[in-house]
CSV table of C-alpha atoms in Angstrom, one decimal:
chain,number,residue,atom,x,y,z
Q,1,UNK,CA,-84.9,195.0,93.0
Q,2,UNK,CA,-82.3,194.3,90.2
Q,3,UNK,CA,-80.9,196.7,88.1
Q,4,UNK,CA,-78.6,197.5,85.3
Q,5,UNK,CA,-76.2,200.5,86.1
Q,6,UNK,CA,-73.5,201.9,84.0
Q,7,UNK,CA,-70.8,204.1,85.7
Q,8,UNK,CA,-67.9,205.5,84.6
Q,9,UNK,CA,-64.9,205.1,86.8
Q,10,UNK,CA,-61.2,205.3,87.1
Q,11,UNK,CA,-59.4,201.7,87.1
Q,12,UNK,CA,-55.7,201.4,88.0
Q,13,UNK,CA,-53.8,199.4,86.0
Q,14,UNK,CA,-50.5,197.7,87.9
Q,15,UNK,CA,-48.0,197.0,85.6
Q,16,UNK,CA,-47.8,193.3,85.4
Q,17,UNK,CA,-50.9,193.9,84.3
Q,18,UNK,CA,-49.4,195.3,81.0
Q,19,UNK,CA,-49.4,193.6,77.7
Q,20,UNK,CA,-52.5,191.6,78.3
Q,21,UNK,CA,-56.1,192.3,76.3
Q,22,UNK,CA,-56.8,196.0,78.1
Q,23,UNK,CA,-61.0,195.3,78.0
Q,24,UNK,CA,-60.1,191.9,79.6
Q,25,UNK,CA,-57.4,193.1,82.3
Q,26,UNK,CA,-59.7,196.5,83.3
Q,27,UNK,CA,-62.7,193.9,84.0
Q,28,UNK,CA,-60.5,191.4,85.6
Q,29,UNK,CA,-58.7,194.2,88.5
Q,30,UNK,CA,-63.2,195.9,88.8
Q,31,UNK,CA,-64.8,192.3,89.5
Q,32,UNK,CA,-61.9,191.7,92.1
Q,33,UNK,CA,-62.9,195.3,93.4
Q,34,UNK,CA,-66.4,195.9,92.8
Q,35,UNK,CA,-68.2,192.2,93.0
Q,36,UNK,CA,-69.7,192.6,97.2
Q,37,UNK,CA,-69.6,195.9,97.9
Q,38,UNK,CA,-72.0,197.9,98.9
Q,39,UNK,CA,-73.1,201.5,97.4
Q,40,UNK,CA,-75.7,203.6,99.8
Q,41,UNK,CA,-77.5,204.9,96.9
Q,42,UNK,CA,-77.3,202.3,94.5
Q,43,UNK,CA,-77.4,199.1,96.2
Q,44,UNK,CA,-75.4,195.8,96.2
Q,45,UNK,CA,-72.5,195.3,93.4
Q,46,UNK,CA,-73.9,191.8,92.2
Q,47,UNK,CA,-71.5,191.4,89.2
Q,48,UNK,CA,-69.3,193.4,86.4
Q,49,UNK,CA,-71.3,192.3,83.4
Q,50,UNK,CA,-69.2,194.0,81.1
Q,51,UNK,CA,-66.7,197.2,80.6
Q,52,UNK,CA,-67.7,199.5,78.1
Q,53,UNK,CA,-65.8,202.1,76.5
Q,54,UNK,CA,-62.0,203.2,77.7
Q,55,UNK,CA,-60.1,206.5,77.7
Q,56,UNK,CA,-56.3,206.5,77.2
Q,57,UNK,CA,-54.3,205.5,80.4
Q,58,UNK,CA,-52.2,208.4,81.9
Q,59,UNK,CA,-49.4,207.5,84.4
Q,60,UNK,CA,-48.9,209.5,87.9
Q,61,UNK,CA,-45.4,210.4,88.3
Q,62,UNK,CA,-44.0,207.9,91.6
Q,63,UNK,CA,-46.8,205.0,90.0
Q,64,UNK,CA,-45.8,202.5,87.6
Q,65,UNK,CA,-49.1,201.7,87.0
Q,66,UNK,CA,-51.7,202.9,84.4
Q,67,UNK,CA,-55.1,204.8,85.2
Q,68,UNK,CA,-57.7,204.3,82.6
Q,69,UNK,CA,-61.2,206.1,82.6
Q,70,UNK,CA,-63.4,203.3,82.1
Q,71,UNK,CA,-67.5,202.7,81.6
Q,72,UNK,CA,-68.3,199.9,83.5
Q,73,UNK,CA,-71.8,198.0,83.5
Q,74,UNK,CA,-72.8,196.5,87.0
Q,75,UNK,CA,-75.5,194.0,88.3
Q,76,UNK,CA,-76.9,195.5,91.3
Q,77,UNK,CA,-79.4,194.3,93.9
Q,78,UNK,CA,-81.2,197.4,95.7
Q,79,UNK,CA,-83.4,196.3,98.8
Q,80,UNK,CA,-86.8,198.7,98.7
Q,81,UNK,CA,-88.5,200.0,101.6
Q,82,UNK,CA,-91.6,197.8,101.9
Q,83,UNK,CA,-91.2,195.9,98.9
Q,84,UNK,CA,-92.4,192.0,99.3
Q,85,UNK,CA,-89.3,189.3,98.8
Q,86,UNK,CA,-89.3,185.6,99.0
Q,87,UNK,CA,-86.3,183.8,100.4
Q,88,UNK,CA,-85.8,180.5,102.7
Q,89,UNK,CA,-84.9,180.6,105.9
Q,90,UNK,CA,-81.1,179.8,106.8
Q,91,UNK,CA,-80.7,180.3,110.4
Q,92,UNK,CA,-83.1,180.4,113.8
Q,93,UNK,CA,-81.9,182.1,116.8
Q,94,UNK,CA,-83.6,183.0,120.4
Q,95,UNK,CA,-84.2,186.3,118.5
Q,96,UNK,CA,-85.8,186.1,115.1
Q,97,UNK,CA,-85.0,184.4,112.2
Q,98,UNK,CA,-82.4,185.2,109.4
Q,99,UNK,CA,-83.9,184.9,105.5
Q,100,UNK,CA,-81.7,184.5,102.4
Q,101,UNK,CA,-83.2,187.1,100.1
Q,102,UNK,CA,-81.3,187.3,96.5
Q,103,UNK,CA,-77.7,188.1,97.5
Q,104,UNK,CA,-78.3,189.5,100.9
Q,105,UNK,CA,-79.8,188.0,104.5
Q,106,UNK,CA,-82.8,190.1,106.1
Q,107,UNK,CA,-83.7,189.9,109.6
Q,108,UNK,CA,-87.5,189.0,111.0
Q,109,UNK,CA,-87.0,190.0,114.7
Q,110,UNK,CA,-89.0,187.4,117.1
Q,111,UNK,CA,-91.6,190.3,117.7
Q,112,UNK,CA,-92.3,190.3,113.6
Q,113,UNK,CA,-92.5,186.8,112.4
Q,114,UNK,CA,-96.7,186.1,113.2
Q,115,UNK,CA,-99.6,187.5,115.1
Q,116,UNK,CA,-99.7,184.9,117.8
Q,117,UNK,CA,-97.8,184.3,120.9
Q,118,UNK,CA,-94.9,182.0,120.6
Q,119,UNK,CA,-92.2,179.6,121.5
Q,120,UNK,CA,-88.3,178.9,120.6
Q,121,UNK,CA,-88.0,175.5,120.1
Q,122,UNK,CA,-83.9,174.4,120.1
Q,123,UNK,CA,-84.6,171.3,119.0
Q,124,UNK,CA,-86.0,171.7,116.0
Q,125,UNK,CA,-84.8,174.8,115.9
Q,126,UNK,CA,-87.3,177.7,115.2
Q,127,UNK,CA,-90.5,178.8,116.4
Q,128,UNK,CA,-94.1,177.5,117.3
Q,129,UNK,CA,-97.4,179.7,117.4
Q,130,UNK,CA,-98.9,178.9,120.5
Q,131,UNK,CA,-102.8,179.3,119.4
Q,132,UNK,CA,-102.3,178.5,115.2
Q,133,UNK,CA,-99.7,175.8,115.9
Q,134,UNK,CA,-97.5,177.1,113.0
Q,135,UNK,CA,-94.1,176.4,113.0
Q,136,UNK,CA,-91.0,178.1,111.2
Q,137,UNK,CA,-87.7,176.4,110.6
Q,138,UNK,CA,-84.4,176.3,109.2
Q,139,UNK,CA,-85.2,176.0,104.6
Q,140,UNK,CA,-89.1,177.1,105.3
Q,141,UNK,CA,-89.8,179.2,102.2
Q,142,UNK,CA,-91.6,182.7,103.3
Q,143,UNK,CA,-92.9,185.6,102.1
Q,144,UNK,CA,-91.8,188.9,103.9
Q,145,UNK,CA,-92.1,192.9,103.5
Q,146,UNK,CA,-88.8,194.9,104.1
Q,147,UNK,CA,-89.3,197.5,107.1
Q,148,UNK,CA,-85.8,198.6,107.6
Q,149,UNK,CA,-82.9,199.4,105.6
Q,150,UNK,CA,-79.1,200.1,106.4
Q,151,UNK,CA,-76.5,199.5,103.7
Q,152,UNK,CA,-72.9,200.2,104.9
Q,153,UNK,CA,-69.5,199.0,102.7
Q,154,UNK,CA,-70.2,195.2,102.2
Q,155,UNK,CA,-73.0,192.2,102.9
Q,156,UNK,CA,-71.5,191.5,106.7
Q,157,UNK,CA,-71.9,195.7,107.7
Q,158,UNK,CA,-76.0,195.9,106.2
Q,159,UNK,CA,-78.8,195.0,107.7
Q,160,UNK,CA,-82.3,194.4,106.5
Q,161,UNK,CA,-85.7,194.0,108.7
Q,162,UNK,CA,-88.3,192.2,107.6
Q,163,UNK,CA,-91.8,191.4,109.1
Q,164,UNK,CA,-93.9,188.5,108.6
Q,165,UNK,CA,-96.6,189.7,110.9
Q,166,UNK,CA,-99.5,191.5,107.7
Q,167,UNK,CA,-102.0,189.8,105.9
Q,168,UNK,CA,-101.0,187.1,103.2
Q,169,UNK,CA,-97.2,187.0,104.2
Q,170,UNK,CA,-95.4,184.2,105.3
Q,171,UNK,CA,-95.0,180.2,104.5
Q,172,UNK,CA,-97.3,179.5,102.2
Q,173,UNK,CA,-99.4,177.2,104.5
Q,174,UNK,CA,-100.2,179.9,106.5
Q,175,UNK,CA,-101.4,181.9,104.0
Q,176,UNK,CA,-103.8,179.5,102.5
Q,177,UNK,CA,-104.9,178.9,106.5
Q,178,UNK,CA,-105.3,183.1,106.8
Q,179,UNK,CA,-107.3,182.8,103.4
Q,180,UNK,CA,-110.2,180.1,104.3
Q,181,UNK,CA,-110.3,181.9,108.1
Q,182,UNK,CA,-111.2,185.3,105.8
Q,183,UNK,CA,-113.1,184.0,103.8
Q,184,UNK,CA,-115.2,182.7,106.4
Q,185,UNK,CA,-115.2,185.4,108.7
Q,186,UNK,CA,-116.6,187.8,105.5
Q,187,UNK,CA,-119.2,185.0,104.9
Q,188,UNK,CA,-120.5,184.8,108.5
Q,189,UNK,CA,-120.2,188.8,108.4
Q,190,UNK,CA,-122.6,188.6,105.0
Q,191,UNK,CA,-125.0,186.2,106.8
Q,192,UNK,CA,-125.3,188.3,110.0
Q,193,UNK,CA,-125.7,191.7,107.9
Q,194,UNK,CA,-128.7,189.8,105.6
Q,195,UNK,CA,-130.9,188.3,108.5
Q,196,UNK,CA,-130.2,192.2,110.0
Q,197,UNK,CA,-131.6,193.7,107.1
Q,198,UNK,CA,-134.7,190.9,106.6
Q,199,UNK,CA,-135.1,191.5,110.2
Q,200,UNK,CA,-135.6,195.1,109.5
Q,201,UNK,CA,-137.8,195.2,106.9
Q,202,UNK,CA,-140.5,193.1,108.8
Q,203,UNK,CA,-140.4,195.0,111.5
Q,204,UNK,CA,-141.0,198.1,108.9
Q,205,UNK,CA,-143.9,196.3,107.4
Q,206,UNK,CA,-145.6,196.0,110.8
């Protein structure tokens, strides 16, 4: 989920730094700081869109620079427990398959990625269902529901699980496949409960 977050924050100011636009220098030093990090309660620092209102700059005694108080407007990207993300996948190992979701990669461990037994392929690479034939591979567009979350500092130190295994996620061909198989299933189910209840009522009538 993307947000808009405004923060207030202090921003040091080196001083060959000084002279230049302030608004343009403060957002300059944040995006070098900010842009990739990673906040545990607010989520992933996408961008500095823009620095808002700035105090006057006080000097430390032993620093040349400048310490401004500074409102900053951020583009953030917060993964949510459960919530259902589309990405492609970029890379297929022995154990799952990693997904390029937004600005972040989530994992679908081997045990997660569909309800069928099945194989690694290297060659291709990725992964074969052994009864439904369906294959995953490297750029394969999916649909996935995040089950675990652990944001820590930056992109390389978080980790997000995903599963593929519930109804109506994963490529899209498989989807449309899980769809006709329901839709026939509840048909068959509809048939067998009629000719149950026709059934019934002759036998009442006798």
């Amino acid at each position: 989920m993307y947000t808009l977050v405004k923060v207030k924050e202090k921003v040091r100011v080196p001083p060959k730094e000084f002279g230049g636009k302030l608004d343009e220098t403060i957002r300059k030093i944040v995006q070098e700081e900010y842009e990739g990090i990673v906040d545990e309660d607010l989520g992933l620092v996408i961008a500095v869109i823009g620095v808002g209102e700035v105090g006057e700059g006080k000097v430390v005694l032993g620093d040349g620079a400048a310490y401004y108080r500074a409102t900053l407007e951020l583009l953030m990207y917060k993964p949510l427990m459960h919530e259902i993300v589309e990405g492609a996948i970029t890379e297929v190992t022995e154990f799952g398959a990693f997904v390029r979701i937004s600005p972040i990669e989530g994992l679908v461990h081997v045990s997660q990625i569909m309800d069928d037994y099945i194989n690694y392929d290297a060659k291709l690479p990725g992964f074969i269902g052994k009864k439904t034939n369906k294959r995953l591979t490297i750029d394969d567009e999916v649909l996935a529901r995040i089950v675990t979350i652990s944001l820590k500092g930056n992109i390389q130190n978080s980790k997000i699980g995903l599963t593929m295994r519930q109804p109506f996620l994963g490529k899209e061909s498989w989807v449309k496949k899980d769809s006709k198989q329901r839709k026939g299933t509840a048909k068959k189910d509809s048939e067998k409960k009629e000719a149950k209840e026709k059934k019934e009522k002759k036998e009442a009538k006798k």
